[in-house]
Amino acid sequence: KTNVKSDGATAKNGDTKTDGEQKKKKSRLKFEDEKKPRSPLYKTEPAKNVILTATADKVHSKVSENEDENVGVEAAHTAEKGSEAILRFGNNTRRSYEDKSTTAKAKRPERLKFEQDSGEAKTGADKSKTYEKSVKSCNKKKSSEMKRSRKKAARKKTIKKNQQRKNIQKNAERTRKVKRKAKEAAEATANFVKSHWKILLIVLAVLIVFGFIASTVSSCSVMFSSGFNSIMSSSYFAEDEDIYAAEDYYKGLESDLQSKIDNIERTHSGYDEYKYNLAQIGHNPYELISYLTAAYMDFTFEDIKAELDALFSQQYILTLTEETETRTDGEGNEKDYRILNVTLENKNLNMLANTYLDEEQRELYGIYLESKGNRDYLFADDIYSNTVQTPTYTIPGAALSDATFRRLITEAERYLGYPYVWGGSSPATSFDCSGFVCWVFQNSGVYPLSRTTAQGIYNQCAIIPRSQAKPGDIIFFTGTYNAGEPVTHVGIYVGDGMMIHCGNPIQYASIDSSYWTQHFYAIGRLGN
């Protein structure tokens, strides 16, 4: 430890010290040696603090007179000033705390009195009640949460029961549907047996006759059983009256479409020209019923009425398009011509069956169409529904001497045996009656006959008496089906009362047969 002498020289311990140093040391030792039960910040008396402060200031003043002589002393003195500043801050803080504490104690009785007067003072009993109230509130909250939990569990249970009930109802409904279908199938089988009992008696008699053979040759029983099953599986299920109702309704739709086309120039007036590119309107009735049976098995007319409308809109597509052409008249003047193009596309039922039926249904469709549902009497008078053997016929040599007719018949005979297809107009799709005639004239180079209907061909021909007919003329028939227009069938006359036409299939036929005589309409000629 370094002490400062009065002359500024340093002295070791035991040397005489200045009065300022002794006083400074004494005051510091007295403060540090004082024994107090608590911190000096809270127990030092105010009077003592004043004396301490005055004494310290006097010491600092004395020391300051000599501090320039020793830098180390100056540093120690600066540190000492800082310590004493901290001490003063602590004393001020203590006094502030004691003042606030004294004030709070003084106000406490008044506050308690106010709380008593206002009923807000909390006694021990009140605190107990408050605790009990808190406990009750907590229990009530827990009870409410438990109730909500139970309600939630009950709702889940109710939902589960409802779902199970719905599943039971669905299963029951599915079972009822299966039973109903089984009942309908049984009724259809019974009706079939009722309406074909003669055939079944014959089949039964055959089975009885060969029953003895079956006892020795087991394969026979399998053969006859499979034969009976084949008859049943290739038969229509619907009643005859529902089949006829479906066919008549579809013919009515076709008749309405034909009437719409016939009135195009009236309903869409104001055009300079109308161009028609029309497919034949009509269908094979066995194709229609086979399609419906493959898709719906047993049906009633009311069941499939909406399906007939949808099928019709898929088969026939009528399109009207406008165009304007600038043409020069005979005087060299240009004029704009407004043209309405009328196009009818016929996607035949065979095509629709391949498009909209699945694989199993297509197979059934082919079976029903081949067997005609084992009811060949249904449409026996419809020429488009009955395939006949193509009659053989040899064109006389005299007719072949005409080069124009020779080109025509050579092209026509290439397609003998092709099946009749409604709307068909090329070898790729096969033909209907008008499609065949238009193709032959166009592709033989005899006449540029665009694709149109039988009525459309008739409208382009010069009508001649039958007595003047020659090979290469066109022969027209009426009333072969409900088309809504006079001409419904067309063929190419080849002489000797014969024609080549697209019946079912493309074949030669005599125009003097009872059927064609009954439906004969006219003979026409193109280009002359």
Short mmCIF file of C-alpha atoms in Angstrom, two decimals:
data_model
loop_
_atom_site.label_atom_id
_atom_site.label_comp_id
_atom_site.label_asym_id
_atom_site.label_seq_id
_atom_site.Cartn_x
_atom_site.Cartn_y
_atom_site.Cartn_z
CA LYS A 1 0.00 0.00 0.00
CA THR A 2 1.28 3.45 -0.91
CA ASN A 3 0.86 6.48 1.35
CA VAL A 4 1.35 10.12 0.50
CA LYS A 5 3.55 12.42 2.66
CA SER A 6 3.10 16.13 2.96
CA ASP A 7 6.22 16.88 0.88
CA GLY A 8 4.97 14.51 -1.95
CA ALA A 9 7.55 11.68 -1.30
CA THR A 10 6.46 8.07 -0.88
CA ALA A 11 6.79 6.29 2.51
CA LYS A 12 6.56 2.69 3.57
CA ASN A 13 4.22 1.28 6.21
CA GLY A 14 4.87 2.73 9.61
CA ASP A 15 5.91 6.15 8.26
CA THR A 16 4.16 9.27 9.38
CA LYS A 17 1.01 10.12 7.25
CA THR A 18 -0.77 13.35 6.59
CA ASP A 19 -3.84 14.38 8.55
CA GLY A 20 -6.02 14.06 5.45
CA GLU A 21 -4.89 10.48 4.88
CA GLN A 22 -5.52 9.53 8.48
CA LYS A 23 -8.98 11.08 8.48
CA LYS A 24 -9.81 9.42 5.21
CA LYS A 25 -8.64 6.06 6.48
CA LYS A 26 -10.45 6.52 9.77
CA SER A 27 -13.78 7.37 8.21
CA ARG A 28 -13.53 4.42 5.83
CA LEU A 29 -12.59 1.95 8.60
CA LYS A 30 -15.44 3.16 10.77
CA PHE A 31 -17.99 2.57 7.98
CA GLU A 32 -16.68 -0.90 7.14
CA ASP A 33 -16.32 -2.08 10.77
CA GLU A 34 -19.89 -1.22 11.70
CA LYS A 35 -21.88 -4.37 12.47
CA LYS A 36 -25.45 -4.27 11.21
CA PRO A 37 -28.10 -7.01 11.06
CA ARG A 38 -29.20 -5.94 7.53
CA SER A 39 -27.71 -4.14 4.58
CA PRO A 40 -26.32 -0.67 5.36
CA LEU A 41 -28.54 0.61 2.53
CA TYR A 42 -31.62 0.20 4.74
CA LYS A 43 -30.26 0.84 8.34
CA THR A 44 -27.80 3.76 8.14
CA GLU A 45 -29.24 6.78 9.87
CA PRO A 46 -29.78 9.94 7.79
CA ALA A 47 -27.75 12.15 10.17
CA LYS A 48 -24.79 9.87 9.90
CA ASN A 49 -25.00 9.92 6.09
CA VAL A 50 -24.88 13.74 6.14
CA ILE A 51 -21.78 13.77 8.38
CA LEU A 52 -20.17 11.12 6.17
CA THR A 53 -20.81 13.13 3.07
CA ALA A 54 -19.42 16.35 4.59
CA THR A 55 -16.38 14.56 5.94
CA ALA A 56 -15.74 12.88 2.60
CA ASP A 57 -15.99 16.18 0.73
CA LYS A 58 -13.46 17.74 3.10
CA VAL A 59 -11.07 14.83 2.63
CA HIS A 60 -11.42 15.06 -1.16
CA SER A 61 -10.68 18.76 -1.04
CA LYS A 62 -7.54 18.14 0.96
CA VAL A 63 -6.37 15.32 -1.21
CA SER A 64 -7.04 17.30 -4.39
CA GLU A 65 -4.38 19.78 -3.31
CA ASN A 66 -1.75 17.08 -3.60
CA GLU A 67 -3.17 14.74 -6.29
CA ASP A 68 -1.42 16.48 -9.17
CA GLU A 69 1.84 15.27 -7.69
CA ASN A 70 0.99 11.58 -8.07
CA VAL A 71 -1.00 10.04 -10.99
CA GLY A 72 -1.61 6.76 -9.14
CA VAL A 73 -3.15 8.64 -6.24
CA GLU A 74 -5.42 10.48 -8.72
CA ALA A 75 -6.66 7.19 -10.13
CA ALA A 76 -7.35 5.81 -6.67
CA HIS A 77 -9.17 8.93 -5.75
CA THR A 78 -11.37 8.76 -8.88
CA ALA A 79 -12.33 5.18 -8.04
CA GLU A 80 -13.15 6.21 -4.51
CA LYS A 81 -15.47 8.97 -5.80
CA GLY A 82 -17.32 6.41 -7.90
CA SER A 83 -17.80 4.10 -4.90
CA GLU A 84 -19.19 6.89 -2.83
CA ALA A 85 -21.57 7.92 -5.62
CA ILE A 86 -22.92 4.38 -5.64
CA LEU A 87 -23.33 4.57 -1.88
CA ARG A 88 -25.31 7.81 -2.17
CA PHE A 89 -27.59 6.26 -4.86
CA GLY A 90 -28.24 3.32 -2.53
CA ASN A 91 -29.15 5.60 0.34
CA ASN A 92 -31.57 7.55 -1.83
CA THR A 93 -33.18 4.33 -3.04
CA ARG A 94 -33.58 3.09 0.54
CA ARG A 95 -35.23 6.32 1.64
CA SER A 96 -37.61 6.21 -1.33
CA TYR A 97 -38.57 2.61 -0.53
CA GLU A 98 -39.12 3.38 3.18
CA ASP A 99 -41.28 6.39 2.29
CA LYS A 100 -43.45 4.33 -0.03
CA SER A 101 -43.69 1.50 2.51
CA THR A 102 -44.73 3.93 5.24
CA THR A 103 -47.36 5.50 2.99
CA ALA A 104 -48.73 2.07 1.97
CA LYS A 105 -49.01 0.99 5.64
CA ALA A 106 -50.79 4.21 6.46
CA LYS A 107 -53.30 3.71 3.65
CA ARG A 108 -53.90 0.01 4.32
CA PRO A 109 -56.49 0.50 7.12
CA GLU A 110 -58.40 2.91 4.95
CA ARG A 111 -58.41 0.43 2.06
CA LEU A 112 -59.59 -2.38 4.26
CA LYS A 113 -62.31 -0.18 5.64
CA PHE A 114 -63.41 0.74 2.10
CA GLU A 115 -63.50 -2.90 1.11
CA GLN A 116 -65.57 -3.77 4.18
CA ASP A 117 -67.99 -0.96 3.43
CA SER A 118 -68.35 -2.06 -0.19
CA GLY A 119 -68.57 -5.75 0.67
CA GLU A 120 -65.28 -6.56 -1.01
CA ALA A 121 -63.07 -7.34 2.00
CA LYS A 122 -61.78 -10.86 1.89
CA THR A 123 -61.92 -12.64 5.27
CA GLY A 124 -60.75 -16.18 5.82
CA ALA A 125 -64.29 -17.45 5.27
CA ASP A 126 -64.53 -15.40 2.08
CA LYS A 127 -61.31 -16.88 0.82
CA SER A 128 -62.64 -20.36 1.63
CA LYS A 129 -65.81 -19.57 -0.28
CA THR A 130 -63.79 -18.27 -3.18
CA TYR A 131 -61.74 -21.44 -3.22
CA GLU A 132 -64.86 -23.57 -3.11
CA LYS A 133 -66.34 -21.50 -5.90
CA SER A 134 -63.18 -21.98 -7.95
CA VAL A 135 -63.28 -25.72 -7.33
CA LYS A 136 -66.92 -25.85 -8.32
CA SER A 137 -66.20 -23.86 -11.47
CA CYS A 138 -63.36 -26.22 -12.35
CA ASN A 139 -65.56 -29.26 -11.73
CA LYS A 140 -68.32 -27.67 -13.78
CA LYS A 141 -65.89 -27.07 -16.64
CA LYS A 142 -64.68 -30.66 -16.46
CA SER A 143 -68.28 -31.88 -16.38
CA SER A 144 -69.10 -29.74 -19.43
CA GLU A 145 -66.10 -31.12 -21.30
CA MET A 146 -67.14 -34.67 -20.37
CA LYS A 147 -70.66 -33.99 -21.59
CA ARG A 148 -69.34 -32.66 -24.89
CA SER A 149 -67.12 -35.71 -25.24
CA ARG A 150 -70.06 -38.02 -24.53
CA LYS A 151 -72.22 -36.15 -27.04
CA LYS A 152 -69.50 -36.41 -29.66
CA ALA A 153 -69.16 -40.14 -29.05
CA ALA A 154 -72.95 -40.50 -29.23
CA ARG A 155 -73.02 -38.64 -32.57
CA LYS A 156 -70.30 -40.90 -33.97
CA LYS A 157 -72.25 -43.92 -32.81
CA THR A 158 -75.44 -42.58 -34.41
CA ILE A 159 -73.65 -41.89 -37.70
CA LYS A 160 -72.20 -45.39 -37.66
CA LYS A 161 -75.62 -46.90 -37.03
CA ASN A 162 -77.15 -44.82 -39.83
CA GLN A 163 -74.42 -45.93 -42.22
CA GLN A 164 -74.97 -49.54 -41.25
CA ARG A 165 -78.71 -49.10 -41.78
CA LYS A 166 -78.07 -47.55 -45.21
CA ASN A 167 -75.78 -50.46 -46.13
CA ILE A 168 -78.46 -52.92 -45.04
CA GLN A 169 -81.04 -51.06 -47.13
CA LYS A 170 -78.71 -51.04 -50.16
CA ASN A 171 -78.08 -54.76 -49.81
CA ALA A 172 -81.79 -55.37 -49.45
CA GLU A 173 -82.52 -53.26 -52.55
CA ARG A 174 -79.81 -55.11 -54.47
CA THR A 175 -81.34 -58.42 -53.41
CA ARG A 176 -84.80 -57.23 -54.49
CA LYS A 177 -83.40 -56.19 -57.88
CA VAL A 178 -81.78 -59.59 -58.35
CA LYS A 179 -85.02 -61.31 -57.40
CA ARG A 180 -86.99 -59.04 -59.72
CA LYS A 181 -84.60 -59.73 -62.62
CA ALA A 182 -84.83 -63.44 -61.92
CA LYS A 183 -88.60 -63.19 -61.85
CA GLU A 184 -88.64 -61.21 -65.11
CA ALA A 185 -86.33 -63.74 -66.74
CA ALA A 186 -88.58 -66.55 -65.55
CA GLU A 187 -91.65 -64.73 -66.88
CA ALA A 188 -89.89 -64.07 -70.20
CA THR A 189 -89.00 -67.74 -70.47
CA ALA A 190 -92.58 -68.69 -69.63
CA ASN A 191 -93.91 -66.30 -72.25
CA PHE A 192 -91.46 -67.64 -74.79
CA VAL A 193 -92.59 -71.18 -74.04
CA LYS A 194 -96.20 -70.03 -74.30
CA SER A 195 -95.73 -68.34 -77.68
CA HIS A 196 -93.51 -71.11 -79.11
CA TRP A 197 -95.09 -74.17 -77.61
CA LYS A 198 -95.27 -75.94 -80.95
CA ILE A 199 -91.54 -75.64 -81.49
CA LEU A 200 -90.88 -76.76 -77.95
CA LEU A 201 -93.15 -79.79 -78.40
CA ILE A 202 -91.15 -80.75 -81.44
CA VAL A 203 -87.91 -80.30 -79.54
CA LEU A 204 -89.31 -82.32 -76.64
CA ALA A 205 -90.40 -85.10 -78.98
CA VAL A 206 -86.94 -85.19 -80.50
CA LEU A 207 -85.41 -85.38 -77.04
CA ILE A 208 -87.69 -88.28 -76.10
CA VAL A 209 -86.89 -90.15 -79.29
CA PHE A 210 -83.22 -89.84 -78.72
CA GLY A 211 -83.47 -90.43 -75.00
CA PHE A 212 -82.76 -94.12 -75.47
CA ILE A 213 -79.68 -93.32 -77.49
CA ALA A 214 -78.54 -90.96 -74.76
CA SER A 215 -78.57 -93.84 -72.28
CA THR A 216 -75.92 -95.65 -74.30
CA VAL A 217 -74.09 -92.68 -75.78
CA SER A 218 -73.70 -90.10 -73.02
CA SER A 219 -72.47 -87.45 -75.43
CA CYS A 220 -75.91 -87.31 -77.06
CA SER A 221 -77.51 -85.86 -73.95
CA VAL A 222 -74.90 -83.14 -73.92
CA MET A 223 -75.50 -82.43 -77.61
CA PHE A 224 -79.28 -82.09 -77.31
CA SER A 225 -79.01 -80.10 -74.11
CA SER A 226 -76.65 -77.64 -75.76
CA GLY A 227 -78.94 -77.45 -78.79
CA PHE A 228 -81.91 -76.52 -76.61
CA ASN A 229 -79.81 -73.93 -74.79
CA SER A 230 -78.73 -72.48 -78.16
CA ILE A 231 -82.35 -72.00 -79.18
CA MET A 232 -83.13 -70.24 -75.92
CA SER A 233 -80.03 -68.04 -75.99
CA SER A 234 -80.64 -66.88 -79.59
CA SER A 235 -84.27 -65.85 -79.06
CA TYR A 236 -85.73 -62.43 -78.41
CA PHE A 237 -87.13 -62.00 -74.90
CA ALA A 238 -89.51 -59.11 -75.53
CA GLU A 239 -93.18 -59.57 -76.43
CA ASP A 240 -94.20 -59.24 -80.07
CA GLU A 241 -96.32 -56.15 -79.36
CA ASP A 242 -93.35 -54.36 -77.71
CA ILE A 243 -91.12 -55.27 -80.64
CA TYR A 244 -93.65 -53.92 -83.15
CA ALA A 245 -94.16 -50.77 -81.06
CA ALA A 246 -90.39 -50.11 -81.00
CA GLU A 247 -90.12 -50.64 -84.78
CA ASP A 248 -93.10 -48.39 -85.55
CA TYR A 249 -91.78 -45.63 -83.28
CA TYR A 250 -88.37 -45.71 -84.98
CA LYS A 251 -90.01 -45.58 -88.42
CA GLY A 252 -91.99 -42.56 -87.24
CA LEU A 253 -88.75 -40.78 -86.30
CA GLU A 254 -87.35 -41.51 -89.75
CA SER A 255 -90.54 -40.24 -91.40
CA ASP A 256 -90.31 -36.98 -89.43
CA LEU A 257 -86.68 -36.57 -90.52
CA GLN A 258 -87.60 -37.11 -94.17
CA SER A 259 -90.40 -34.56 -93.89
CA LYS A 260 -87.96 -32.06 -92.39
CA ILE A 261 -85.59 -32.52 -95.33
CA ASP A 262 -88.43 -32.23 -97.86
CA ASN A 263 -89.41 -28.86 -96.39
CA ILE A 264 -85.89 -27.39 -96.18
CA GLU A 265 -86.50 -24.96 -99.06
CA ARG A 266 -89.64 -23.67 -97.38
CA THR A 267 -88.28 -23.44 -93.82
CA HIS A 268 -84.93 -22.02 -95.05
CA SER A 269 -86.02 -19.79 -97.90
CA GLY A 270 -84.04 -16.99 -99.51
CA TYR A 271 -81.15 -18.99 -100.96
CA ASP A 272 -80.24 -18.96 -104.64
CA GLU A 273 -79.40 -22.64 -104.67
CA TYR A 274 -79.80 -25.76 -102.49
CA LYS A 275 -77.30 -28.60 -102.67
CA TYR A 276 -78.23 -31.99 -101.23
CA ASN A 277 -75.86 -34.73 -100.16
CA LEU A 278 -78.18 -37.19 -98.49
CA ALA A 279 -77.77 -40.72 -97.26
CA GLN A 280 -80.70 -43.12 -97.46
CA ILE A 281 -83.16 -43.00 -94.58
CA GLY A 282 -84.18 -46.42 -93.27
CA HIS A 283 -83.03 -49.45 -91.29
CA ASN A 284 -83.20 -53.20 -91.07
CA PRO A 285 -85.80 -53.91 -88.34
CA TYR A 286 -83.98 -57.05 -87.21
CA GLU A 287 -80.86 -54.97 -86.64
CA LEU A 288 -82.84 -52.62 -84.41
CA ILE A 289 -84.48 -55.34 -82.31
CA SER A 290 -81.25 -57.35 -82.07
CA TYR A 291 -79.47 -54.23 -80.82
CA LEU A 292 -82.14 -53.57 -78.18
CA THR A 293 -82.17 -57.20 -77.04
CA ALA A 294 -78.38 -57.35 -76.77
CA ALA A 295 -78.35 -54.14 -74.74
CA TYR A 296 -81.45 -54.67 -72.52
CA MET A 297 -82.43 -58.36 -72.89
CA ASP A 298 -86.13 -58.40 -71.99
CA PHE A 299 -87.69 -54.97 -72.56
CA THR A 300 -90.99 -53.17 -72.96
CA PHE A 301 -91.56 -50.29 -75.33
CA GLU A 302 -91.87 -47.76 -72.49
CA ASP A 303 -88.54 -48.99 -71.07
CA ILE A 304 -86.59 -48.28 -74.25
CA LYS A 305 -88.45 -45.30 -75.72
CA ALA A 306 -85.79 -42.84 -74.55
CA GLU A 307 -83.06 -45.17 -75.84
CA LEU A 308 -84.73 -45.17 -79.29
CA ASP A 309 -84.52 -41.36 -79.38
CA ALA A 310 -80.83 -41.45 -78.41
CA LEU A 311 -80.08 -44.19 -80.94
CA PHE A 312 -81.82 -42.24 -83.69
CA SER A 313 -79.79 -39.08 -82.97
CA GLN A 314 -76.61 -41.16 -83.18
CA GLN A 315 -77.58 -42.84 -86.45
CA TYR A 316 -78.76 -39.77 -88.38
CA ILE A 317 -76.80 -36.53 -88.48
CA LEU A 318 -78.36 -33.68 -90.50
CA THR A 319 -76.10 -30.71 -91.20
CA LEU A 320 -76.99 -27.39 -92.87
CA THR A 321 -74.15 -25.13 -93.99
CA GLU A 322 -74.20 -21.84 -95.90
CA GLU A 323 -71.74 -20.64 -98.53
CA THR A 324 -71.47 -17.85 -101.06
CA GLU A 325 -70.13 -18.24 -104.60
CA THR A 326 -69.33 -15.45 -107.04
CA ARG A 327 -70.46 -16.41 -110.52
CA THR A 328 -70.39 -14.68 -113.89
CA ASP A 329 -73.62 -14.67 -115.88
CA GLY A 330 -73.93 -14.81 -119.68
CA GLU A 331 -73.47 -11.06 -119.96
CA GLY A 332 -70.19 -11.08 -118.07
CA ASN A 333 -71.63 -9.67 -114.86
CA GLU A 334 -70.52 -11.08 -111.52
CA LYS A 335 -73.11 -12.05 -108.96
CA ASP A 336 -72.94 -13.56 -105.47
CA TYR A 337 -74.98 -16.76 -105.08
CA ARG A 338 -76.10 -17.85 -101.61
CA ILE A 339 -76.05 -21.63 -101.37
CA LEU A 340 -77.40 -23.91 -98.64
CA ASN A 341 -75.71 -27.31 -98.39
CA VAL A 342 -77.93 -30.02 -96.91
CA THR A 343 -76.01 -33.09 -95.75
CA LEU A 344 -77.44 -36.19 -94.11
CA GLU A 345 -75.14 -38.86 -92.70
CA ASN A 346 -76.52 -42.29 -91.83
CA LYS A 347 -74.38 -44.31 -89.43
CA ASN A 348 -76.10 -47.66 -89.82
CA LEU A 349 -77.07 -49.80 -86.84
CA ASN A 350 -74.28 -52.30 -87.47
CA MET A 351 -71.78 -49.48 -87.02
CA LEU A 352 -73.54 -48.27 -83.86
CA ALA A 353 -73.53 -51.80 -82.44
CA ASN A 354 -69.76 -52.01 -82.91
CA THR A 355 -69.35 -48.59 -81.30
CA TYR A 356 -71.69 -48.65 -78.29
CA LEU A 357 -72.04 -52.32 -77.31
CA ASP A 358 -69.39 -54.08 -75.26
CA GLU A 359 -67.72 -57.29 -76.44
CA GLU A 360 -70.27 -59.65 -74.91
CA GLN A 361 -73.20 -57.58 -76.17
CA ARG A 362 -71.73 -57.47 -79.71
CA GLU A 363 -71.51 -61.25 -79.69
CA LEU A 364 -75.16 -61.51 -78.65
CA TYR A 365 -76.11 -58.95 -81.30
CA GLY A 366 -74.56 -61.13 -84.00
CA ILE A 367 -76.39 -64.22 -82.70
CA TYR A 368 -79.77 -62.47 -82.58
CA LEU A 369 -79.28 -60.96 -86.03
CA GLU A 370 -78.31 -64.31 -87.54
CA SER A 371 -81.23 -66.19 -85.95
CA LYS A 372 -83.66 -63.23 -86.28
CA GLY A 373 -84.48 -63.92 -82.65
CA ASN A 374 -86.10 -67.22 -83.80
CA ARG A 375 -89.05 -65.10 -84.94
CA ASP A 376 -88.61 -64.79 -88.68
CA TYR A 377 -92.34 -64.07 -89.02
CA LEU A 378 -91.97 -60.63 -87.42
CA PHE A 379 -90.79 -58.75 -90.55
CA ALA A 380 -91.29 -61.37 -93.24
CA ASP A 381 -92.59 -58.80 -95.76
CA ASP A 382 -89.67 -56.38 -95.39
CA ILE A 383 -87.28 -56.83 -98.34
CA TYR A 384 -84.44 -55.19 -96.44
CA SER A 385 -84.63 -57.62 -93.58
CA ASN A 386 -84.55 -60.87 -95.52
CA THR A 387 -81.42 -62.14 -97.19
CA VAL A 388 -82.21 -64.25 -100.23
CA GLN A 389 -80.06 -66.31 -102.56
CA THR A 390 -78.67 -64.26 -105.41
CA PRO A 391 -80.39 -65.41 -108.60
CA THR A 392 -78.15 -66.14 -111.54
CA TYR A 393 -78.64 -64.11 -114.65
CA THR A 394 -76.64 -63.64 -117.84
CA ILE A 395 -76.80 -60.32 -119.63
CA PRO A 396 -77.86 -60.81 -123.27
CA GLY A 397 -75.10 -60.18 -125.81
CA ALA A 398 -77.19 -57.58 -127.59
CA ALA A 399 -77.28 -55.44 -124.47
CA LEU A 400 -73.51 -55.70 -124.03
CA SER A 401 -72.95 -54.31 -127.54
CA ASP A 402 -73.69 -50.87 -126.08
CA ALA A 403 -70.30 -49.66 -124.76
CA THR A 404 -71.88 -47.29 -122.25
CA PHE A 405 -74.07 -50.02 -120.72
CA ARG A 406 -71.13 -52.45 -120.79
CA ARG A 407 -69.06 -50.10 -118.61
CA LEU A 408 -72.03 -49.65 -116.31
CA ILE A 409 -72.86 -53.35 -115.78
CA THR A 410 -69.20 -54.33 -115.47
CA GLU A 411 -68.90 -51.98 -112.50
CA ALA A 412 -72.23 -53.12 -111.02
CA GLU A 413 -71.48 -56.88 -111.15
CA ARG A 414 -68.30 -56.38 -109.12
CA TYR A 415 -70.46 -56.03 -106.03
CA LEU A 416 -72.87 -58.94 -106.45
CA GLY A 417 -73.38 -60.56 -103.06
CA TYR A 418 -72.47 -57.45 -101.04
CA PRO A 419 -74.83 -57.11 -98.03
CA TYR A 420 -77.41 -54.39 -97.74
CA VAL A 421 -76.26 -51.69 -95.28
CA TRP A 422 -78.41 -48.68 -94.50
CA GLY A 423 -76.52 -45.53 -95.45
CA GLY A 424 -73.75 -47.50 -97.17
CA SER A 425 -72.31 -45.79 -100.23
CA SER A 426 -68.95 -47.48 -100.97
CA PRO A 427 -67.36 -50.95 -101.09
CA ALA A 428 -65.70 -50.19 -97.74
CA THR A 429 -69.08 -49.92 -95.98
CA SER A 430 -71.16 -51.88 -98.51
CA PHE A 431 -74.28 -50.22 -99.94
CA ASP A 432 -77.90 -49.36 -99.63
CA CYS A 433 -80.07 -49.14 -102.78
CA SER A 434 -79.39 -45.50 -103.71
CA GLY A 435 -75.76 -45.66 -102.57
CA PHE A 436 -75.19 -48.59 -104.95
CA VAL A 437 -76.75 -46.85 -107.97
CA CYS A 438 -74.87 -43.60 -107.35
CA TRP A 439 -71.56 -45.43 -106.93
CA VAL A 440 -71.99 -47.46 -110.15
CA PHE A 441 -72.86 -44.47 -112.35
CA GLN A 442 -70.12 -42.30 -110.81
CA ASN A 443 -67.28 -44.85 -110.87
CA SER A 444 -68.10 -46.33 -114.27
CA GLY A 445 -67.80 -42.86 -115.79
CA VAL A 446 -71.27 -43.07 -117.30
CA TYR A 447 -72.76 -40.17 -115.33
CA PRO A 448 -71.50 -37.96 -112.44
CA LEU A 449 -74.28 -38.94 -110.06
CA SER A 450 -73.56 -37.52 -106.60
CA ARG A 451 -74.61 -39.40 -103.49
CA THR A 452 -78.30 -38.86 -102.83
CA THR A 453 -81.49 -40.74 -101.99
CA ALA A 454 -83.77 -42.75 -104.27
CA GLN A 455 -86.06 -39.72 -104.42
CA GLY A 456 -83.05 -37.52 -105.21
CA ILE A 457 -82.09 -39.75 -108.16
CA TYR A 458 -85.66 -39.71 -109.41
CA ASN A 459 -85.66 -35.90 -109.35
CA GLN A 460 -82.68 -35.84 -111.76
CA CYS A 461 -84.12 -38.25 -114.31
CA ALA A 462 -86.26 -37.82 -117.36
CA ILE A 463 -89.25 -40.13 -116.82
CA ILE A 464 -90.01 -42.46 -119.74
CA PRO A 465 -92.72 -45.08 -120.42
CA ARG A 466 -91.87 -48.63 -119.51
CA SER A 467 -92.27 -49.66 -123.12
CA GLN A 468 -89.28 -47.44 -124.02
CA ALA A 469 -87.00 -48.73 -121.26
CA LYS A 470 -83.56 -49.99 -122.27
CA PRO A 471 -80.56 -51.44 -120.38
CA GLY A 472 -78.91 -48.76 -118.26
CA ASP A 473 -82.13 -46.95 -117.35
CA ILE A 474 -83.11 -46.60 -113.71
CA ILE A 475 -86.21 -48.17 -112.21
CA PHE A 476 -88.03 -46.75 -109.18
CA PHE A 477 -90.36 -48.29 -106.57
CA THR A 478 -92.63 -46.88 -103.90
CA GLY A 479 -93.98 -47.94 -100.50
CA THR A 480 -91.25 -50.43 -99.70
CA TYR A 481 -90.96 -48.76 -96.29
CA ASN A 482 -92.34 -45.68 -94.54
CA ALA A 483 -89.97 -43.02 -95.90
CA GLY A 484 -92.27 -40.00 -96.02
CA GLU A 485 -91.71 -39.55 -99.77
CA PRO A 486 -92.97 -41.38 -102.90
CA VAL A 487 -89.79 -43.07 -104.11
CA THR A 488 -88.35 -45.53 -101.58
CA HIS A 489 -86.28 -47.98 -103.68
CA VAL A 490 -84.17 -47.86 -106.83
CA GLY A 491 -82.36 -50.28 -109.16
CA ILE A 492 -80.64 -50.43 -112.59
CA TYR A 493 -82.70 -51.92 -115.39
CA VAL A 494 -80.74 -54.51 -117.47
CA GLY A 495 -83.46 -55.58 -119.97
CA ASP A 496 -85.78 -58.59 -120.28
CA GLY A 497 -87.77 -57.53 -117.20
CA MET A 498 -84.69 -57.83 -114.94
CA MET A 499 -82.81 -55.38 -112.74
CA ILE A 500 -79.69 -55.36 -110.61
CA HIS A 501 -80.26 -53.69 -107.24
CA CYS A 502 -79.15 -53.66 -103.66
CA GLY A 503 -81.68 -55.82 -101.91
CA ASN A 504 -80.19 -58.04 -99.28
CA PRO A 505 -77.63 -58.69 -100.73
CA ILE A 506 -76.86 -56.98 -104.09
CA GLN A 507 -78.49 -59.24 -106.68
CA TYR A 508 -80.48 -59.61 -109.88
CA ALA A 509 -84.26 -59.64 -109.52
CA SER A 510 -87.31 -59.83 -111.79
CA ILE A 511 -89.37 -56.66 -111.82
CA ASP A 512 -92.38 -58.76 -112.82
CA SER A 513 -92.55 -60.62 -109.49
CA SER A 514 -95.67 -59.98 -107.42
CA TYR A 515 -93.81 -57.89 -104.86
CA TRP A 516 -92.05 -55.55 -107.31
CA THR A 517 -95.09 -55.27 -109.55
CA GLN A 518 -97.07 -54.14 -106.53
CA HIS A 519 -94.48 -51.42 -105.65
CA PHE A 520 -93.49 -50.29 -109.18
CA TYR A 521 -93.38 -46.48 -109.57
CA ALA A 522 -91.53 -45.33 -112.71
CA ILE A 523 -88.54 -45.69 -115.05
CA GLY A 524 -86.15 -42.80 -115.60
CA ARG A 525 -83.08 -41.95 -117.70
CA LEU A 526 -80.07 -39.82 -116.86
CA GLY A 527 -78.33 -37.49 -119.27
CA ASN A 528 -80.79 -37.63 -122.17
#
